[in-house]
PDB file of C-alpha atoms in Angstrom:
ATOM      1  CA  ASN Y   1      77.834  80.627  84.312  1.00  0.00           C
ATOM      2  CA  ALA Y   2      80.710  78.856  82.523  1.00  0.00           C
ATOM      3  CA  GLY Y   3      83.025  81.460  83.274  1.00  0.00           C
ATOM      4  CA  VAL Y   4      86.184  81.451  81.177  1.00  0.00           C
ATOM      5  CA  THR Y   5      86.105  78.701  78.281  1.00  0.00           C
ATOM      6  CA  GLN Y   6      89.201  77.822  76.110  1.00  0.00           C
ATOM      7  CA  THR Y   7      88.888  75.853  72.756  1.00  0.00           C
ATOM      8  CA  PRO Y   8      90.618  73.673  71.961  1.00  0.00           C
ATOM      9  CA  LYS Y   9      92.152  71.951  74.970  1.00  0.00           C
ATOM     10  CA  PHE Y  10      94.671  70.317  72.684  1.00  0.00           C
ATOM     11  CA  GLN Y  11      96.409  71.065  69.555  1.00  0.00           C
ATOM     12  CA  VAL Y  12      99.251  69.643  67.503  1.00  0.00           C
ATOM     13  CA  LEU Y  13     100.629  72.120  64.755  1.00  0.00           C
ATOM     14  CA  LYS Y  14     103.341  72.029  62.251  1.00  0.00           C
ATOM     15  CA  THR Y  15     105.981  74.725  62.001  1.00  0.00           C
ATOM     16  CA  GLY Y  16     104.453  77.759  59.762  1.00  0.00           C
ATOM     17  CA  GLN Y  17     101.044  76.625  60.163  1.00  0.00           C
ATOM     18  CA  SER Y  18      98.456  79.358  61.688  1.00  0.00           C
ATOM     19  CA  MET Y  19      95.781  78.748  64.063  1.00  0.00           C
ATOM     20  CA  THR Y  20      93.441  80.725  66.613  1.00  0.00           C
ATOM     21  CA  LEU Y  21      92.886  79.761  70.209  1.00  0.00           C
ATOM     22  CA  GLN Y  22      89.364  80.815  71.266  1.00  0.00           C
ATOM     23  CA  CYS Y  23      88.550  82.460  74.658  1.00  0.00           C
ATOM     24  CA  ALA Y  24      85.221  83.265  75.584  1.00  0.00           C
ATOM     25  CA  GLN Y  25      83.875  84.257  79.305  1.00  0.00           C
ATOM     26  CA  ASP Y  26      80.001  84.866  80.050  1.00  0.00           C
ATOM     27  CA  MET Y  27      80.449  87.249  83.067  1.00  0.00           C
ATOM     28  CA  ASN Y  28      80.472  90.357  81.388  1.00  0.00           C
ATOM     29  CA  HIS Y  29      84.202  91.206  82.068  1.00  0.00           C
ATOM     30  CA  GLU Y  30      85.781  94.092  80.851  1.00  0.00           C
ATOM     31  CA  TYR Y  31      89.421  92.996  81.149  1.00  0.00           C
ATOM     32  CA  MET Y  32      90.414  89.654  79.043  1.00  0.00           C
ATOM     33  CA  SER Y  33      94.140  88.577  78.826  1.00  0.00           C
ATOM     34  CA  TRP Y  34      96.330  85.811  77.533  1.00  0.00           C
ATOM     35  CA  TYR Y  35      99.253  84.064  79.339  1.00  0.00           C
ATOM     36  CA  ARG Y  36     101.482  81.385  78.266  1.00  0.00           C
ATOM     37  CA  GLN Y  37     103.037  79.006  80.384  1.00  0.00           C
ATOM     38  CA  ASP Y  38     106.009  76.947  79.853  1.00  0.00           C
ATOM     39  CA  PRO Y  39     107.285  73.817  81.467  1.00  0.00           C
ATOM     40  CA  GLY Y  40     108.738  74.688  85.242  1.00  0.00           C
ATOM     41  CA  MET Y  41     107.969  78.006  84.454  1.00  0.00           C
ATOM     42  CA  GLY Y  42     105.545  81.017  85.574  1.00  0.00           C
ATOM     43  CA  LEU Y  43     102.956  82.699  83.565  1.00  0.00           C
ATOM     44  CA  ARG Y  44     103.987  85.444  81.204  1.00  0.00           C
ATOM     45  CA  LEU Y  45     101.320  87.941  79.518  1.00  0.00           C
ATOM     46  CA  ILE Y  46     101.255  87.850  76.133  1.00  0.00           C
ATOM     47  CA  HIS Y  47      98.458  90.573  75.282  1.00  0.00           C
ATOM     48  CA  TYR Y  48      95.492  91.775  77.312  1.00  0.00           C
ATOM     49  CA  SER Y  49      92.311  93.841  76.425  1.00  0.00           C
ATOM     50  CA  VAL Y  50      90.647  96.485  78.879  1.00  0.00           C
ATOM     51  CA  GLY Y  51      87.283  96.301  76.572  1.00  0.00           C
ATOM     52  CA  ALA Y  52      85.816  95.589  73.217  1.00  0.00           C
ATOM     53  CA  GLY Y  53      88.063  97.316  70.468  1.00  0.00           C
ATOM     54  CA  ILE Y  54      90.993  97.959  72.891  1.00  0.00           C
ATOM     55  CA  THR Y  55      94.056  95.670  73.174  1.00  0.00           C
ATOM     56  CA  ASP Y  56      97.522  96.023  74.375  1.00  0.00           C
ATOM     57  CA  GLN Y  57     100.974  93.930  74.506  1.00  0.00           C
ATOM     58  CA  GLY Y  58     102.051  92.362  77.604  1.00  0.00           C
ATOM     59  CA  GLU Y  59     105.400  90.910  78.128  1.00  0.00           C
ATOM     60  CA  VAL Y  60     105.692  88.564  75.269  1.00  0.00           C
ATOM     61  CA  PRO Y  61     103.455  89.564  72.176  1.00  0.00           C
ATOM     62  CA  ASN Y  62     105.805  88.457  69.063  1.00  0.00           C
ATOM     63  CA  GLY Y  63     104.100  86.161  67.107  1.00  0.00           C
ATOM     64  CA  TYR Y  64     100.635  86.630  68.281  1.00  0.00           C
ATOM     65  CA  ASN Y  65      97.742  88.646  67.445  1.00  0.00           C
ATOM     66  CA  VAL Y  66      94.654  89.514  69.271  1.00  0.00           C
ATOM     67  CA  SER Y  67      91.668  91.416  68.508  1.00  0.00           C
ATOM     68  CA  ARG Y  68      88.381  92.249  70.807  1.00  0.00           C
ATOM     69  CA  SER Y  69      85.253  92.991  68.571  1.00  0.00           C
ATOM     70  CA  THR Y  70      82.973  91.790  71.297  1.00  0.00           C
ATOM     71  CA  THR Y  71      83.039  91.722  75.136  1.00  0.00           C
ATOM     72  CA  GLU Y  72      82.610  88.090  75.479  1.00  0.00           C
ATOM     73  CA  ASP Y  73      85.305  86.810  73.111  1.00  0.00           C
ATOM     74  CA  PHE Y  74      89.200  87.421  72.987  1.00  0.00           C
ATOM     75  CA  PRO Y  75      90.782  85.051  70.414  1.00  0.00           C
ATOM     76  CA  LEU Y  76      94.693  84.662  70.356  1.00  0.00           C
ATOM     77  CA  ARG Y  77      95.955  83.915  66.536  1.00  0.00           C
ATOM     78  CA  LEU Y  78      99.365  82.421  65.810  1.00  0.00           C
ATOM     79  CA  LEU Y  79     100.355  83.665  62.348  1.00  0.00           C
ATOM     80  CA  SER Y  80     103.014  81.279  61.573  1.00  0.00           C
ATOM     81  CA  ALA Y  81     103.625  78.909  64.246  1.00  0.00           C
ATOM     82  CA  ALA Y  82     107.158  78.174  65.575  1.00  0.00           C
ATOM     83  CA  PRO Y  83     108.130  75.329  68.021  1.00  0.00           C
ATOM     84  CA  SER Y  84     109.293  78.096  70.617  1.00  0.00           C
ATOM     85  CA  GLN Y  85     105.452  78.629  70.960  1.00  0.00           C
ATOM     86  CA  THR Y  86     104.949  75.285  72.339  1.00  0.00           C
ATOM     87  CA  SER Y  87     103.276  75.902  75.651  1.00  0.00           C
ATOM     88  CA  VAL Y  88     100.136  76.049  77.764  1.00  0.00           C
ATOM     89  CA  TYR Y  89      98.022  78.803  76.964  1.00  0.00           C
ATOM     90  CA  PHE Y  90      95.505  80.354  79.509  1.00  0.00           C
ATOM     91  CA  CYS Y  91      92.906  83.020  78.948  1.00  0.00           C
ATOM     92  CA  ALA Y  92      92.043  85.206  82.174  1.00  0.00           C
ATOM     93  CA  SER Y  93      89.390  87.937  82.575  1.00  0.00           C
ATOM     94  CA  SER Y  94      88.104  90.287  85.129  1.00  0.00           C
ATOM     95  CA  ARG Y  95      85.618  92.745  86.271  1.00  0.00           C
ATOM     96  CA  GLN Y  96      85.769  96.365  85.462  1.00  0.00           C
ATOM     97  CA  VAL Y  97      89.155  98.220  84.736  1.00  0.00           C
ATOM     98  CA  GLY Y  98      90.032 100.165  87.868  1.00  0.00           C
ATOM     99  CA  SER Y  99      87.877  97.865  89.767  1.00  0.00           C
ATOM    100  CA  ASN Y 100      89.494  96.739  93.122  1.00  0.00           C
ATOM    101  CA  THR Y 101      88.320  93.206  93.092  1.00  0.00           C
ATOM    102  CA  GLY Y 102      91.619  91.786  92.519  1.00  0.00           C
ATOM    103  CA  GLU Y 103      90.393  88.510  90.981  1.00  0.00           C
ATOM    104  CA  LEU Y 104      91.325  87.050  87.642  1.00  0.00           C
ATOM    105  CA  PHE Y 105      89.259  83.988  86.676  1.00  0.00           C
ATOM    106  CA  PHE Y 106      91.366  81.749  84.565  1.00  0.00           C
ATOM    107  CA  GLY Y 107      90.209  79.077  81.993  1.00  0.00           C
ATOM    108  CA  GLU Y 108      91.364  75.499  82.138  1.00  0.00           C
ATOM    109  CA  GLY Y 109      94.289  75.931  79.378  1.00  0.00           C
ATOM    110  CA  SER Y 110      94.987  74.940  75.911  1.00  0.00           C
ATOM    111  CA  ARG Y 111      97.829  72.637  75.386  1.00  0.00           C
ATOM    112  CA  LEU Y 112      99.560  73.684  72.146  1.00  0.00           C
ATOM    113  CA  THR Y 113     102.512  71.696  70.737  1.00  0.00           C
ATOM    114  CA  VAL Y 114     104.404  73.086  67.475  1.00  0.00           C
ATOM    115  CA  LEU Y 115     106.294  70.392  65.696  1.00  0.00           C
TER     116      LEU Y 115
ATOM    117  CA  ASP A   1     105.017  97.216  88.534  1.00  0.00           C
ATOM    118  CA  ALA A   2     107.398  95.968  91.613  1.00  0.00           C
ATOM    119  CA  LYS A   3     109.197  92.347  91.323  1.00  0.00           C
ATOM    120  CA  THR A   4     108.619  89.971  93.812  1.00  0.00           C
ATOM    121  CA  THR A   5     110.954  87.419  95.671  1.00  0.00           C
ATOM    122  CA  GLN A   6     109.673  84.023  96.722  1.00  0.00           C
ATOM    123  CA  PRO A   7     111.352  80.836  98.047  1.00  0.00           C
ATOM    124  CA  PRO A   8     111.154  78.456  95.303  1.00  0.00           C
ATOM    125  CA  SER A   9     109.682  75.440  97.488  1.00  0.00           C
ATOM    126  CA  MET A  10     108.560  74.923 100.903  1.00  0.00           C
ATOM    127  CA  ASP A  11     107.089  71.758 102.955  1.00  0.00           C
ATOM    128  CA  CYS A  12     104.311  71.893 105.508  1.00  0.00           C
ATOM    129  CA  ALA A  13     102.626  69.173 107.485  1.00  0.00           C
ATOM    130  CA  GLU A  14      98.990  68.204 106.868  1.00  0.00           C
ATOM    131  CA  GLY A  15      96.884  70.171 109.578  1.00  0.00           C
ATOM    132  CA  ARG A  16      99.717  72.729 110.398  1.00  0.00           C
ATOM    133  CA  ALA A  17      99.830  76.228 109.385  1.00  0.00           C
ATOM    134  CA  ALA A  18     101.704  77.158 106.264  1.00  0.00           C
ATOM    135  CA  ASN A  19     103.153  80.390 106.155  1.00  0.00           C
ATOM    136  CA  LEU A  20     104.251  81.317 102.565  1.00  0.00           C
ATOM    137  CA  PRO A  21     106.721  84.617 102.361  1.00  0.00           C
ATOM    138  CA  CYS A  22     107.241  87.180  99.726  1.00  0.00           C
ATOM    139  CA  ASN A  23     109.456  89.872  99.410  1.00  0.00           C
ATOM    140  CA  HIS A  24     108.412  93.186  97.553  1.00  0.00           C
ATOM    141  CA  SER A  25     110.723  95.792  98.692  1.00  0.00           C
ATOM    142  CA  THR A  26     110.319  98.180  95.602  1.00  0.00           C
ATOM    143  CA  ILE A  27     106.532  98.094  95.842  1.00  0.00           C
ATOM    144  CA  SER A  28     104.983 101.710  95.554  1.00  0.00           C
ATOM    145  CA  GLY A  29     102.306 103.241  97.304  1.00  0.00           C
ATOM    146  CA  ASN A  30      99.327 102.521  94.719  1.00  0.00           C
ATOM    147  CA  GLU A  31     100.277  98.979  94.263  1.00  0.00           C
ATOM    148  CA  TYR A  32      98.548  95.856  95.799  1.00  0.00           C
ATOM    149  CA  VAL A  33      99.707  92.406  96.807  1.00  0.00           C
ATOM    150  CA  TYR A  34      97.948  89.636  95.208  1.00  0.00           C
ATOM    151  CA  TRP A  35      98.069  85.955  95.947  1.00  0.00           C
ATOM    152  CA  TYR A  36      97.008  83.286  93.554  1.00  0.00           C
ATOM    153  CA  ARG A  37      97.655  79.325  93.378  1.00  0.00           C
ATOM    154  CA  GLN A  38      98.073  76.999  90.731  1.00  0.00           C
ATOM    155  CA  ILE A  39      97.194  73.368  91.344  1.00  0.00           C
ATOM    156  CA  HIS A  40      99.172  70.653  89.028  1.00  0.00           C
ATOM    157  CA  SER A  41      98.275  72.246  85.482  1.00  0.00           C
ATOM    158  CA  GLN A  42      95.274  73.772  86.220  1.00  0.00           C
ATOM    159  CA  GLY A  43      94.455  77.695  85.618  1.00  0.00           C
ATOM    160  CA  PRO A  44      95.329  79.748  88.426  1.00  0.00           C
ATOM    161  CA  GLN A  45      93.446  80.520  91.346  1.00  0.00           C
ATOM    162  CA  TYR A  46      92.862  83.863  92.914  1.00  0.00           C
ATOM    163  CA  ILE A  47      93.372  83.486  96.911  1.00  0.00           C
ATOM    164  CA  ILE A  48      93.564  86.915  98.451  1.00  0.00           C
ATOM    165  CA  HIS A  49      94.894  90.580  97.816  1.00  0.00           C
ATOM    166  CA  GLY A  50      95.504  93.533  99.874  1.00  0.00           C
ATOM    167  CA  LEU A  51      97.014  97.045  99.936  1.00  0.00           C
ATOM    168  CA  LYS A  52      98.358  97.763 103.442  1.00  0.00           C
ATOM    169  CA  ASN A  53      95.986  96.288 106.040  1.00  0.00           C
ATOM    170  CA  ASN A  54      95.967  92.612 106.857  1.00  0.00           C
ATOM    171  CA  GLU A  55      93.344  90.735 105.004  1.00  0.00           C
ATOM    172  CA  THR A  56      91.499  87.360 105.860  1.00  0.00           C
ATOM    173  CA  ASN A  57      88.945  85.393 103.743  1.00  0.00           C
ATOM    174  CA  GLU A  58      87.786  81.644 103.661  1.00  0.00           C
ATOM    175  CA  MET A  59      90.835  80.576 102.230  1.00  0.00           C
ATOM    176  CA  ALA A  60      93.732  82.369 103.779  1.00  0.00           C
ATOM    177  CA  SER A  61      95.259  85.495 105.696  1.00  0.00           C
ATOM    178  CA  LEU A  62      97.516  87.949 104.253  1.00  0.00           C
ATOM    179  CA  ILE A  63      99.799  89.632 106.456  1.00  0.00           C
ATOM    180  CA  ILE A  64     101.476  92.769 104.915  1.00  0.00           C
ATOM    181  CA  THR A  65     104.565  94.288 107.177  1.00  0.00           C
ATOM    182  CA  GLU A  66     104.067  98.062 108.177  1.00  0.00           C
ATOM    183  CA  ASP A  67     106.513  99.087 105.420  1.00  0.00           C
ATOM    184  CA  ARG A  68     105.066  96.929 102.931  1.00  0.00           C
ATOM    185  CA  LYS A  69     108.235  95.680 101.741  1.00  0.00           C
ATOM    186  CA  SER A  70     107.206  92.099 102.547  1.00  0.00           C
ATOM    187  CA  SER A  71     104.254  90.020 103.097  1.00  0.00           C
ATOM    188  CA  THR A  72     103.076  86.532 104.291  1.00  0.00           C
ATOM    189  CA  LEU A  73     100.328  84.349 103.107  1.00  0.00           C
ATOM    190  CA  ILE A  74      99.035  82.018 105.575  1.00  0.00           C
ATOM    191  CA  LEU A  75      96.798  79.083 105.185  1.00  0.00           C
ATOM    192  CA  PRO A  76      96.007  78.215 108.674  1.00  0.00           C
ATOM    193  CA  HIS A  77      95.206  74.412 108.430  1.00  0.00           C
ATOM    194  CA  ALA A  78      97.035  73.220 105.313  1.00  0.00           C
ATOM    195  CA  THR A  79      95.592  70.076 103.412  1.00  0.00           C
ATOM    196  CA  LEU A  80      96.792  67.796 100.720  1.00  0.00           C
ATOM    197  CA  ARG A  81      94.636  69.624  98.304  1.00  0.00           C
ATOM    198  CA  ASP A  82      96.491  72.871  99.197  1.00  0.00           C
ATOM    199  CA  THR A  83      99.644  71.305  97.523  1.00  0.00           C
ATOM    200  CA  ALA A  84     100.218  73.970  94.652  1.00  0.00           C
ATOM    201  CA  VAL A  85     102.728  76.500  93.149  1.00  0.00           C
ATOM    202  CA  TYR A  86     101.848  79.698  95.265  1.00  0.00           C
ATOM    203  CA  TYR A  87     102.224  83.211  93.461  1.00  0.00           C
ATOM    204  CA  CYS A  88     102.790  86.498  94.965  1.00  0.00           C
ATOM    205  CA  ILE A  89     102.234  89.458  92.569  1.00  0.00           C
ATOM    206  CA  VAL A  90     102.238  93.031  93.230  1.00  0.00           C
ATOM    207  CA  SER A  91     100.392  95.498  90.612  1.00  0.00           C
ATOM    208  CA  SER A  92      98.735  98.579  90.324  1.00  0.00           C
ATOM    209  CA  TYR A  93      95.039  98.031  90.146  1.00  0.00           C
ATOM    210  CA  GLY A  94      93.346 100.759  88.117  1.00  0.00           C
ATOM    211  CA  GLY A  95      94.014 103.185  85.659  1.00  0.00           C
ATOM    212  CA  ALA A  96      94.086 102.161  82.210  1.00  0.00           C
ATOM    213  CA  THR A  97      95.230  98.674  82.798  1.00  0.00           C
ATOM    214  CA  ASN A  98      95.053  96.140  85.338  1.00  0.00           C
ATOM    215  CA  LYS A  99      97.681  93.604  84.140  1.00  0.00           C
ATOM    216  CA  LEU A 100      99.282  91.041  86.600  1.00  0.00           C
ATOM    217  CA  ILE A 101     102.725  89.688  86.041  1.00  0.00           C
ATOM    218  CA  PHE A 102     103.288  86.268  87.443  1.00  0.00           C
ATOM    219  CA  GLY A 103     107.043  85.181  88.559  1.00  0.00           C
ATOM    220  CA  THR A 104     107.748  81.312  89.370  1.00  0.00           C
ATOM    221  CA  GLY A 105     106.021  81.196  92.746  1.00  0.00           C
ATOM    222  CA  THR A 106     106.571  78.769  95.584  1.00  0.00           C
ATOM    223  CA  LEU A 107     105.831  75.307  95.487  1.00  0.00           C
ATOM    224  CA  LEU A 108     104.258  74.206  98.456  1.00  0.00           C
ATOM    225  CA  ALA A 109     104.315  70.618  99.165  1.00  0.00           C
ATOM    226  CA  VAL A 110     101.826  69.438 102.053  1.00  0.00           C
ATOM    227  CA  GLN A 111     103.174  66.195 103.548  1.00  0.00           C
ATOM    228  CA  PRO A 112     100.889  63.826 105.040  1.00  0.00           C
TER     229      PRO A 112
END
């Protein structure tokens, strides 16, 4: 099992450019989510999904889009990058919704810089 | 979801027990207490969780007070590799969502 795989690990964008951060998991997890972490801060939830075809907003959804067409993949799209979106992005997954497993599995992070 | 309060930082001597406190005075009956840690800039790692009973696993012990308004994560024999930011989170688990909201955590520095 590879677990949760994020690509790319590093990315530099110019203001106004768009890009997609990829996240894939091979554990057949229903739940997937995206967090961002700014320097010296905790993680903030951007969007999450409780299954294929179902997504919802977290704490800081503005400027980001997500979709969940398969169980395995949960890409995060930045439509028009802004310097305020410079951050480290983490993707996470867990087993079934309603399952008392308590464990989120995180990827290694994608470090994004917007100039 | 209930909010949590943790000290911003703590020190612990290597080999000694590290006791990390967390206040969650507004926790409701169906909310669990979760602990995660983040070593340097890696993705957070699950440690333990509980509802009302004390819990123990190979990594740590979780002590929840009887009124559930606070809890303590115990690392019984801290090592240098336990230096990390520790997050205490309370959240309902079940129903339509199981999102976890992270705060700023406690930076535990294990000293040699």
